[in-house]
Coordinates of C-alpha atoms and ligand atoms in Angstrom, one line a residue:
X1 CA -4.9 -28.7 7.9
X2 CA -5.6 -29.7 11.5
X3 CA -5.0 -27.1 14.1
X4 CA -4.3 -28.6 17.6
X5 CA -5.4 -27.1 20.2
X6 CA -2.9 -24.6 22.5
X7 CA -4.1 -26.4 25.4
X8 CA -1.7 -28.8 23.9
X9 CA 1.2 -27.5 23.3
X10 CA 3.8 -28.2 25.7
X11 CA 5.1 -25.1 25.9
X12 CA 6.0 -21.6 24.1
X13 CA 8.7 -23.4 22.1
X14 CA 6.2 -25.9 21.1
X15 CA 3.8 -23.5 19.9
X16 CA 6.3 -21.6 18.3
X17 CA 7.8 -24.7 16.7
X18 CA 4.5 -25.6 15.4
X19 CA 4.2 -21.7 14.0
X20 CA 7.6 -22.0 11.8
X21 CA 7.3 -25.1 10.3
X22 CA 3.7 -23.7 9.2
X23 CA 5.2 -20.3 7.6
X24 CA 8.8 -21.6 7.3
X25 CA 8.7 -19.2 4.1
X26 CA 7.8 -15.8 5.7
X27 CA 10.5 -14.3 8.0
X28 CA 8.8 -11.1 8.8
X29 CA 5.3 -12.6 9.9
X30 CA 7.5 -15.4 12.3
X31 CA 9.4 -12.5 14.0
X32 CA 6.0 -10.5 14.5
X33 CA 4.5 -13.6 15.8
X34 CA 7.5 -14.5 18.3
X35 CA 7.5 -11.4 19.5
X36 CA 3.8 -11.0 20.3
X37 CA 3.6 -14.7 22.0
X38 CA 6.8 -13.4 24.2
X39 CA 4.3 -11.0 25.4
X40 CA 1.2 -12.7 25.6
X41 CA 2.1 -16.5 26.9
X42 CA 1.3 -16.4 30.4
X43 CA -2.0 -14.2 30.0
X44 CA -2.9 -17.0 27.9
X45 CA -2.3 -20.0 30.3
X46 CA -4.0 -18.1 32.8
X47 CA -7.2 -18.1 31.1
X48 CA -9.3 -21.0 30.8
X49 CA -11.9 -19.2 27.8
X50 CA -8.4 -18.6 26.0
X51 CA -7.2 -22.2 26.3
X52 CA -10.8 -23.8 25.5
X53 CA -11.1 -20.7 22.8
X54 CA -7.8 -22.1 20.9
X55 CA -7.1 -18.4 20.8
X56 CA -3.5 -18.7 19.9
X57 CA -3.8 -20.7 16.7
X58 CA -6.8 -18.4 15.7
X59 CA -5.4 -15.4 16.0
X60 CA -2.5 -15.9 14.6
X61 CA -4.6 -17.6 10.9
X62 CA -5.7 -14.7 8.9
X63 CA -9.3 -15.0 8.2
X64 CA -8.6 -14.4 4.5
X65 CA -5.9 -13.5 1.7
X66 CA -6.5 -12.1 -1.0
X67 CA -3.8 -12.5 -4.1
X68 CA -3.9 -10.8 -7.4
X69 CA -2.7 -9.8 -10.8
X70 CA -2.4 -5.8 -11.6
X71 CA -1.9 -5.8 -15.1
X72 CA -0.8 -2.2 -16.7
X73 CA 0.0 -0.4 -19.7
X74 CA 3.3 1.8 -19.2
X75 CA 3.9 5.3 -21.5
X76 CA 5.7 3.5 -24.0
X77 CA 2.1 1.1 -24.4
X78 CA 4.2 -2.2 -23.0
X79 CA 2.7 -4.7 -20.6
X80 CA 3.7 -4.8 -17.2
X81 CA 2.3 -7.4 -14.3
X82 CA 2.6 -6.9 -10.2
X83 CA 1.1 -9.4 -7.9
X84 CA -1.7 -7.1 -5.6
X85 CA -2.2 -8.5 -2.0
X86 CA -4.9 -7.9 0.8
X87 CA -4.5 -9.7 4.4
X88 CA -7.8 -9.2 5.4
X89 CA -6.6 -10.6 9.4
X90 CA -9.2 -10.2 11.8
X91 CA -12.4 -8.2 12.1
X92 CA -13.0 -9.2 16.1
X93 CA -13.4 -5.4 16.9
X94 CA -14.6 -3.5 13.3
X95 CA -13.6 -3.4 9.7
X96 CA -10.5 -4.6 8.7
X97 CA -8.3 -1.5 8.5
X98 CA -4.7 -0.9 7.3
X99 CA -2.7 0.4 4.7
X100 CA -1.7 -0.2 1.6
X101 CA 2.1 -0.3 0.9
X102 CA 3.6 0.1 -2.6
X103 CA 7.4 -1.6 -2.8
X104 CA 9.3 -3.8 -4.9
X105 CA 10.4 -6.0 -1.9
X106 CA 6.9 -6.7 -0.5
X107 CA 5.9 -10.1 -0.4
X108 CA 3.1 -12.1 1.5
X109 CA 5.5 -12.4 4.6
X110 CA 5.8 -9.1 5.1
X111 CA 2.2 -8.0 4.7
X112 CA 0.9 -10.3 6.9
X113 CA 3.4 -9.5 9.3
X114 CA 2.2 -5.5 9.1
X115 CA -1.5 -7.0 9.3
X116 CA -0.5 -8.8 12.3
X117 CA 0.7 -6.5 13.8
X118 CA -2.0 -4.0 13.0
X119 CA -4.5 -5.8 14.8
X120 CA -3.2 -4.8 18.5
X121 CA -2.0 -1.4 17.0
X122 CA -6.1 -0.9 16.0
X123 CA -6.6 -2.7 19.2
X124 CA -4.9 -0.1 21.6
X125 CA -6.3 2.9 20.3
X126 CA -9.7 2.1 21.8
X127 CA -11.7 2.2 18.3
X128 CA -13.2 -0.2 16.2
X129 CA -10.9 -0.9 14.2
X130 CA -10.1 -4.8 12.8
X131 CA -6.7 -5.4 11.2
X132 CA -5.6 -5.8 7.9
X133 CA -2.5 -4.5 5.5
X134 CA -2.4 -4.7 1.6
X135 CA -0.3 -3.3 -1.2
X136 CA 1.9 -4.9 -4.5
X137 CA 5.4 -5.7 -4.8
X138 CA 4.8 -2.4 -7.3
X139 CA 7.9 0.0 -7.5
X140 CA 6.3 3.5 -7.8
X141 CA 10.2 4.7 -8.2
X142 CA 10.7 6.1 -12.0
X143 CA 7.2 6.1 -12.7
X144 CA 5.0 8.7 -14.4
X145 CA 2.1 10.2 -13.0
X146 CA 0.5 8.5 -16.0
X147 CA 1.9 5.3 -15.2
X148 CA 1.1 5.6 -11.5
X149 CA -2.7 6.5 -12.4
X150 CA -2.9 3.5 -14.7
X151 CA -1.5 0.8 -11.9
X152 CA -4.0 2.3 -9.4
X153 CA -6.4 2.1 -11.0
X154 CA -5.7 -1.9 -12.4
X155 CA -4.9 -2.3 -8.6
X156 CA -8.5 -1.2 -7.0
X157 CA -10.5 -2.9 -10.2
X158 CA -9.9 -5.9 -8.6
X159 CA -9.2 -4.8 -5.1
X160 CA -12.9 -2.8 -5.0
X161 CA -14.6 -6.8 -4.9
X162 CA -13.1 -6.9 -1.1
X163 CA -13.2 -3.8 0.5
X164 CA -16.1 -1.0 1.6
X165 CA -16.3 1.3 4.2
X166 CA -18.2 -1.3 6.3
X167 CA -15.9 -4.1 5.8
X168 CA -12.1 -2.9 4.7
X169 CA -10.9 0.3 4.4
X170 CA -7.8 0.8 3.4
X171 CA -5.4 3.5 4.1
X172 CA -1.6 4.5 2.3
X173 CA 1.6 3.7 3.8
X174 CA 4.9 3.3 2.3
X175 CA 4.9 4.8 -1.5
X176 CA 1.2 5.3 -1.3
X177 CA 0.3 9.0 0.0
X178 CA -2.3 11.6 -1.5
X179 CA -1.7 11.2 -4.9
X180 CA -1.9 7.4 -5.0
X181 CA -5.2 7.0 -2.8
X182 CA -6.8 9.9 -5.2
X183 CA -6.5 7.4 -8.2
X184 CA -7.7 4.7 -5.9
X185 CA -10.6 6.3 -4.8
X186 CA -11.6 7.4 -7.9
X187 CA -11.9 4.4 -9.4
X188 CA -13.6 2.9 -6.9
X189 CA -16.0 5.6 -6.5
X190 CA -16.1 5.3 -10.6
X191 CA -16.9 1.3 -10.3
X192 CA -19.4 0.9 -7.3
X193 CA -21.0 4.4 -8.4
X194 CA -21.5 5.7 -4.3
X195 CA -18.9 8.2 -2.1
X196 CA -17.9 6.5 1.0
X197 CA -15.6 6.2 2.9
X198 CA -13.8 3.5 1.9
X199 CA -9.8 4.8 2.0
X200 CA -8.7 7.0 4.3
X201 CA -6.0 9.5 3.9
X202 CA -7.7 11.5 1.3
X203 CA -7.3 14.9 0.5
X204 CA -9.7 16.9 2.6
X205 CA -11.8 18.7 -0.8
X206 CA -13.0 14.6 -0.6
X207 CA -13.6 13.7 2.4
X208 CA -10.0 13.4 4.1
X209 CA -9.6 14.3 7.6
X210 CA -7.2 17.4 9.0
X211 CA -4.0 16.3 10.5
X212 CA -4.4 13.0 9.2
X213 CA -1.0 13.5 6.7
X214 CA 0.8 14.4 10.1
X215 CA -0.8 12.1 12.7
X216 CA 1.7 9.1 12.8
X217 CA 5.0 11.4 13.4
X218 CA 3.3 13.4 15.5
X219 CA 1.5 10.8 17.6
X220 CA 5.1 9.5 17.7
X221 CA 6.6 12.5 19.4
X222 CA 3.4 12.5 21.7
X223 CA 3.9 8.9 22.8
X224 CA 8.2 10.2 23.7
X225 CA 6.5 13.0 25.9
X226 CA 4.4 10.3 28.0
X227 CA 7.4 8.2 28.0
X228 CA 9.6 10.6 28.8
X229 CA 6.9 11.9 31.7
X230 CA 7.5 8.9 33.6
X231 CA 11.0 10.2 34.5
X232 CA 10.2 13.8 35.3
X233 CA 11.8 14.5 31.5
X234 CA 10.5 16.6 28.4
X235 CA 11.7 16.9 25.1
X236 CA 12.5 20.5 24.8
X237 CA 16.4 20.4 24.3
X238 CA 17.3 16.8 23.8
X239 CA 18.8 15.6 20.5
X240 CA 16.9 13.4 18.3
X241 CA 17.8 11.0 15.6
X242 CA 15.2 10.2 13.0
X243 CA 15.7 7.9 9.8
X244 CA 13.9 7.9 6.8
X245 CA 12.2 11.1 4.7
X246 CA 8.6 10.2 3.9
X247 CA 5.3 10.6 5.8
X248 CA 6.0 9.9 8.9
X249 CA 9.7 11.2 9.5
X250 CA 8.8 14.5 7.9
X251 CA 6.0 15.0 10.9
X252 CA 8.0 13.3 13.3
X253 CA 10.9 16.2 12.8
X254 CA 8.5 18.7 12.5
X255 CA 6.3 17.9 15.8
X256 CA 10.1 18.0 17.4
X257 CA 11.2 21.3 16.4
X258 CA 7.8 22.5 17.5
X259 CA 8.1 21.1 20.8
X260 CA 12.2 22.9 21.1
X261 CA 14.0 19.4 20.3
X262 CA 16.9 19.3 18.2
X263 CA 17.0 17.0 15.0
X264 CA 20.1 16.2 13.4
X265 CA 19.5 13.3 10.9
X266 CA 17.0 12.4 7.9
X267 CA 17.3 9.2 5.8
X268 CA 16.8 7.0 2.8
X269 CA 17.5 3.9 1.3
X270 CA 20.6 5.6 0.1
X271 CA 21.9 7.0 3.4
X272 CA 21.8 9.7 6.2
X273 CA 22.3 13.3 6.9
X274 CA 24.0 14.6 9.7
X275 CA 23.4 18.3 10.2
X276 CA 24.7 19.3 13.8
X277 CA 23.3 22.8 13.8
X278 CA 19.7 20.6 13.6
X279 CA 17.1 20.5 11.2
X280 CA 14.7 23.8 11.7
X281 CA 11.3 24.4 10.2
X282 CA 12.8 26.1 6.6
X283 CA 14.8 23.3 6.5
X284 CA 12.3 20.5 6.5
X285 CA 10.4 23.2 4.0
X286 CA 13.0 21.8 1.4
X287 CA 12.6 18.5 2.6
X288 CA 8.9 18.2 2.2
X289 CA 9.2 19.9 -1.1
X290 CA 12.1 17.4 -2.5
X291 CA 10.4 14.2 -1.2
X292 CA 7.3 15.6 -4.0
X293 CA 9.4 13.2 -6.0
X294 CA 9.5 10.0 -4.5
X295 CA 13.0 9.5 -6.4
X296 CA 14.5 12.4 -4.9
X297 CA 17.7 11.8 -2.7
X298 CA 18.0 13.4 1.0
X299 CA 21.5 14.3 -0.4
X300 CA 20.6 17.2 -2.0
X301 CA 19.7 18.1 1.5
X302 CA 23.5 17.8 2.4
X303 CA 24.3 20.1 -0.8
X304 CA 22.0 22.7 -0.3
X305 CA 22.6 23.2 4.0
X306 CA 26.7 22.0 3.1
X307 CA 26.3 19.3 5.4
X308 CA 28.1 15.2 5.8
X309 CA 26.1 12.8 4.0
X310 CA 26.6 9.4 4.8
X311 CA 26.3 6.8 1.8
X312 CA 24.6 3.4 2.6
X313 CA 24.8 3.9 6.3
X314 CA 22.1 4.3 8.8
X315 CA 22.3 7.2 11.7
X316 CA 22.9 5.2 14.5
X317 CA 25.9 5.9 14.9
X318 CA 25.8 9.7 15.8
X319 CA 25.1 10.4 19.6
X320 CA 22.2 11.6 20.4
X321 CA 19.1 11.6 23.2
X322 CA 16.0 10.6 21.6
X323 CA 15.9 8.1 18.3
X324 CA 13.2 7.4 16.1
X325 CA 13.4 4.9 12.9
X326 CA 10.5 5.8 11.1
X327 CA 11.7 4.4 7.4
X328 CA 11.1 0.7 7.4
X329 CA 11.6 -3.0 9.2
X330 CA 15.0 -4.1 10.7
X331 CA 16.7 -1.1 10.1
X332 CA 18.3 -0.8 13.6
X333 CA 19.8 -4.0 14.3
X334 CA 21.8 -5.3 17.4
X335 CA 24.9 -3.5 17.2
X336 CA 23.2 -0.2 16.2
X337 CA 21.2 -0.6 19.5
X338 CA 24.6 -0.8 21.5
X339 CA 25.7 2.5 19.7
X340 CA 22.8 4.2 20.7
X341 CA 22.9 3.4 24.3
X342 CA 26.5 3.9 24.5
X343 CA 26.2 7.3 23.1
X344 CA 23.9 8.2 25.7
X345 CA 20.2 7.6 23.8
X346 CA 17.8 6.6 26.1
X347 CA 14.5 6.9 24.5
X348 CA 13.5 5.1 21.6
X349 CA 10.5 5.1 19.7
X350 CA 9.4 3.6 16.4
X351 CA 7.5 5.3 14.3
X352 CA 7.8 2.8 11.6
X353 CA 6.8 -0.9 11.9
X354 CA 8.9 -3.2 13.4
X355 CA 11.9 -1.2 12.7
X356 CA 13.9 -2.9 15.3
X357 CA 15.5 -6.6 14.9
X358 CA 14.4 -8.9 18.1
X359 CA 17.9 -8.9 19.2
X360 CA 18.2 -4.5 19.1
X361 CA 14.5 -4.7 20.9
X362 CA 15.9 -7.4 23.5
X363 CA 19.2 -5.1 24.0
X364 CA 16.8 -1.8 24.5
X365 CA 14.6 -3.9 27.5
X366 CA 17.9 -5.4 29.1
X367 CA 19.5 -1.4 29.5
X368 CA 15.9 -0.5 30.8
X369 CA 15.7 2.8 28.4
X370 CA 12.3 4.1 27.6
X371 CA 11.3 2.0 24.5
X372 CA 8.5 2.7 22.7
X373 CA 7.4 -0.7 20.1
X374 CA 5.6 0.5 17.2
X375 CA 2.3 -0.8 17.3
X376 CA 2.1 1.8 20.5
X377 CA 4.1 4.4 19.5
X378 CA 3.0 4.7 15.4
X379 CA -0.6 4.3 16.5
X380 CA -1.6 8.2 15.5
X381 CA -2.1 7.5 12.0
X382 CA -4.7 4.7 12.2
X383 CA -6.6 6.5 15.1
X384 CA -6.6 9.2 13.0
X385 CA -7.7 7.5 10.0
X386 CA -10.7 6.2 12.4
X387 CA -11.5 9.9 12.6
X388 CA -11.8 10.1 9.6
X389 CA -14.1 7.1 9.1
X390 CA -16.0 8.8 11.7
X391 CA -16.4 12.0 10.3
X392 CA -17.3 10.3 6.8
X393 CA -20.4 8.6 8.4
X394 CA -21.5 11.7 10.0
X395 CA -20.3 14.2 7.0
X396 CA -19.7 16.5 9.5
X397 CA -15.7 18.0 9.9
X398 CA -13.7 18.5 12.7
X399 CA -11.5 21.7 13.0
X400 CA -7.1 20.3 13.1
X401 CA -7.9 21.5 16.5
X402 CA -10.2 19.2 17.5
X403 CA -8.5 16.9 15.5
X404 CA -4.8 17.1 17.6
X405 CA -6.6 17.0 21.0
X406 CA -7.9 13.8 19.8
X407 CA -5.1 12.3 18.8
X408 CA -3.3 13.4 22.0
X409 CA -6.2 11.6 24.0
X410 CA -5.4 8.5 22.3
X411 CA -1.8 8.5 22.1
X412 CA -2.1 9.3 26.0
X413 CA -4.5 6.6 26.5
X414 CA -2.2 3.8 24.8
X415 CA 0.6 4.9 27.0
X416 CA -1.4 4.5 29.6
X417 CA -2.5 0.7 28.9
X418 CA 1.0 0.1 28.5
X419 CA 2.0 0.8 32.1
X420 CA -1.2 -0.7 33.2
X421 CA -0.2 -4.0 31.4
X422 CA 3.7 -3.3 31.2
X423 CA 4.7 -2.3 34.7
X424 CA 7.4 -4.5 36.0
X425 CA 8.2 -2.3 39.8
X426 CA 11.7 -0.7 38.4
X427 CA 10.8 -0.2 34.7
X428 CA 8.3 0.3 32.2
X429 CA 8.5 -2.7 29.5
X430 CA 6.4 -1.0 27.0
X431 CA 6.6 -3.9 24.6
X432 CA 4.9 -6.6 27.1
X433 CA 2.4 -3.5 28.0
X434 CA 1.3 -2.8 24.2
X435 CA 0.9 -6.7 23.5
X436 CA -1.2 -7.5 26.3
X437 CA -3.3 -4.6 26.1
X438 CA -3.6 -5.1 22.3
X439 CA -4.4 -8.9 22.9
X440 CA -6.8 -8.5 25.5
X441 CA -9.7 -6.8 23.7
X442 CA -9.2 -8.9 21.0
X443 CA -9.1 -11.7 22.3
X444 CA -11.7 -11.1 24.8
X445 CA -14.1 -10.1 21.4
X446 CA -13.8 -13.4 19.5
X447 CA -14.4 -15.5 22.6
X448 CA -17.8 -13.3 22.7
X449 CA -18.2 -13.8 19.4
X450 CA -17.4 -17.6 19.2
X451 CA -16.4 -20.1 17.2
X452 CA -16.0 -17.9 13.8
Ligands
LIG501 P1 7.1 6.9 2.9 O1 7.0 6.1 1.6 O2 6.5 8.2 3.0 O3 8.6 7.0 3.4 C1 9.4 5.9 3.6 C2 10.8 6.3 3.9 O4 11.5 5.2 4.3 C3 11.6 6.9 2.7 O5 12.5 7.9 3.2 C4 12.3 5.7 2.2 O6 13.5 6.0 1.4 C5 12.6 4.9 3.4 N1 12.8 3.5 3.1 C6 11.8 2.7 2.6 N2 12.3 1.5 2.4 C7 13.6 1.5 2.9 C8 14.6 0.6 3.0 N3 14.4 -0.7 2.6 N4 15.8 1.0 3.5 C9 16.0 2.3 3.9 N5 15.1 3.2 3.8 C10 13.9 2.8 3.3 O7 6.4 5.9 4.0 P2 5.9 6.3 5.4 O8 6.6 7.4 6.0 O9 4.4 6.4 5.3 O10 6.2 4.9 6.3 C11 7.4 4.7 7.0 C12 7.2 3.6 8.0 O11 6.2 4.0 8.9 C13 6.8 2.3 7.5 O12 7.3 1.3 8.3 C14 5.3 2.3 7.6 O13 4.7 1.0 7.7 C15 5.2 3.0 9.0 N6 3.9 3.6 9.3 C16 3.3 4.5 8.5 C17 2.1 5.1 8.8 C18 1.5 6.2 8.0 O14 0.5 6.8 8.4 N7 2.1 6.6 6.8 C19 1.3 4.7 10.0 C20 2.1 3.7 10.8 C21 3.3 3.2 10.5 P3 13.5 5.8 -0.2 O15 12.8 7.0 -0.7 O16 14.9 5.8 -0.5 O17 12.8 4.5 -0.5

């Protein structure tokens, strides 16, 4: 297919035109990209190396994509087949780097739009980091620990011909955690015969890195207390929403109630809990215990602490200060947005990825509250998992100490490369700021590199 180049296009539109008739089929990627262009237009008109570079159309074409089968054997000795992906998307600045996401509704449109947008993520942290993103349309929901063992293992047979701790090292996000990258890492280990490396998030009696289970809901709440600087605020006594249960809502409440916030909601795919006394630290105890069982409902929170649960409903409608989706994409659309403002919230951040639809994210920039995009604000767990690449070379470990200064250093940094690039005189447009910084290195990297 012949790629024109953006020098060109007639305009945005043009460009974007072009983009959606390309990838008409995957929804997900096409918002990622249309936001990011939003962003990063005019830096690229302004730059002649851009223009001559085609930068646009190469960044934007993934330098590989993997597909697969992941055949498996189930307890009852019946055949079962998932289609394995790995958007390997670009290694300008280091190995590709991502995770790996285990859910019946991924598809190739979704993982490339994570692997998009895990290249300015990796970008903005300051590491070398490439991007990438991976998983199967895989439902771990229901499954034994037998049956989970035998899919991973199926999975990284074929996924170990792609990946090493040089090239792509994959990392767990939704339905992979601990338990899954263990069976990954064993068989890779078991195939290639060497210990490197090559996934991060592991346990830390093999090689995982302190804090790393906590750093994306922590870096999270780090990123709201830069925010929240830039208007002489702090987080001790505000009110905070949080959706989802997993990973990184778990250490998103619990970096909150550290820091004297008050969290009143937790979610899942089957609804919310509201508890207005807040969430405390024995509280998210039972949490972190029932979520073990990735089938387990957050109602049984509501039954144990006698508190509303809220079937098939999301929590923004209960007023608060601070929000933070950190359960999946478009989960806050338009009209959630307007609750939250009119209630009062004026700081959002998303600890998930692209959690909010372009109309909620336009709605956030037109009331001017502090709102924190997720490629900025999520960016704790894949610095962290560079630690941990890091302290794999060297075999030497770093204390959690060491570990949470670092990570506070980063998030830190990325705030402040998205005033430097987001500053617009009244307000800090922290979307256009994590973009262009993002963009900027990357960009700047394959020009260096040339024509590859
Ligand atoms: P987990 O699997 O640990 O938890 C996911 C949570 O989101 C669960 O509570 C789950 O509920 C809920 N959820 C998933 N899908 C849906 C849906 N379609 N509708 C409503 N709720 C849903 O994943 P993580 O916490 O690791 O990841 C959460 C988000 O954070 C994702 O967007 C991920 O990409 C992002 N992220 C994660 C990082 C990490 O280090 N783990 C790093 C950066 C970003 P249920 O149990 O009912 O499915």
């Amino acid at each position: 297919m012949e790629i024109t180049s953006s020098m060109n296009y007639k305009s945005k539109q043009d460009f974007l035109d072009n983009v959606h008739s390309k990838f008409s089929n995957e929804k997900e990627f096409l918002q990622a990209v249309e936001e990011v262009i939003g962003s990063i237009w005019d830096t690229v008109q302004q730059s002649q190396d851009y223009l001559d570079g085609n930068i646009l159309d190469r960044i934007i074409t993934p330098e590989r994509v993997i597909i697969f089968r992941v055949p498996w054997l189930d307890d009852n000795g019946r055949v079962h087949v998932n289609l394995g992906y790995r958007i390997q998307f670009n290694s300008a600045i280091g190995p590709y780097k991502g995770g790996l996401r285990f859910h019946p509704k991924v598809n190739l449109g979704v993982l490339k739009f994570l692997a998009f947008e895990q290249i300015f993520k990796n970008s903005l942290t300051g590491l070398n980091l490439g991007g990438g993103k991976g998983g199967s349309d895989f439902d771990p929901k229901g499954k034994s620990d037998n049956e989970i063992m035998k899919f991973c293992q199926s999975f990284m047979t074929e996924l170990s011909r792609h990946i090493g701790h040089n090239t792509d090292v994959p990392a767990g996000d939704i339905g992979v955690g601990g338990r899954e990258i263990g069976f990954m890492f064993g068989q890779y280990k078991r195939i290639k015969n060497e210990f490197t490396g090559v996934l991060t998030g592991k346990k830390t009696d093999w090689g995982g890195s302190l804090i790393r289970p906590e750093a994306t809901g922590y870096g999270t709440v780090y990123f709201v207390e830069e925010m929240l600087k830039t208007r002489n605020e702090s987080i001790s006594g505000k009110v905070a929403t949080i959706s989802g249960s997993g990973n990184v809502a778990q250490f998103a409440c619990e970096k909150l109630i550290q820091l004297g916030a008050k969290p009143v909601t937790l979610s899942d795919s089957s609804g919310y809990i509201y508890d207005p006394e807040g969430i405390t630290s024995e509280k998210l105890e039972f949490v972190k215990k029932l979520k073990e069982n990735s089938s387990a409902r957050i109602s049984e929170y509501a039954k144990k602490y006698n508190v509303d649960f809220i079937e098939g409903k999301t929590p923004w409608e209960v007023k608060c200060d601070i929000a933070l989706p950190c359960a999946t994409q478009n989960e806050l659309n338009e009209d959630d947005a307007k609750a939250l403002t009119e209630n009062g919230c004026f700081v959002v951040a998303e600890g998930a990825n692209m959690p909010s639809t372009t109309e909620a994210v336009e709605h956030f920039i037109k009331e001017k509250i502090l709102f924190g995009p997720g490629k900025a604000a999520n960016a704790g767990g894949v610095a962290v998992s560079g630690i941990e690449m890091s302290q794999n070379s060297t075999r030497m470990h770093l204390s959690s100490e060491e570990v949470d200064n670092l990570l506070k250093g980063i998030m830190t940094r990325i705030h402040t490369t998205c005033v430097q690039y987001g500053d617009k005189g009244d307000f800090i447009n922290y979307v256009d700021g994590a973009n262009i910084g993002g963009f900027v290195r990357v960009a700047d990297s394959m020009i260096d590199q040339g024509i590859v």
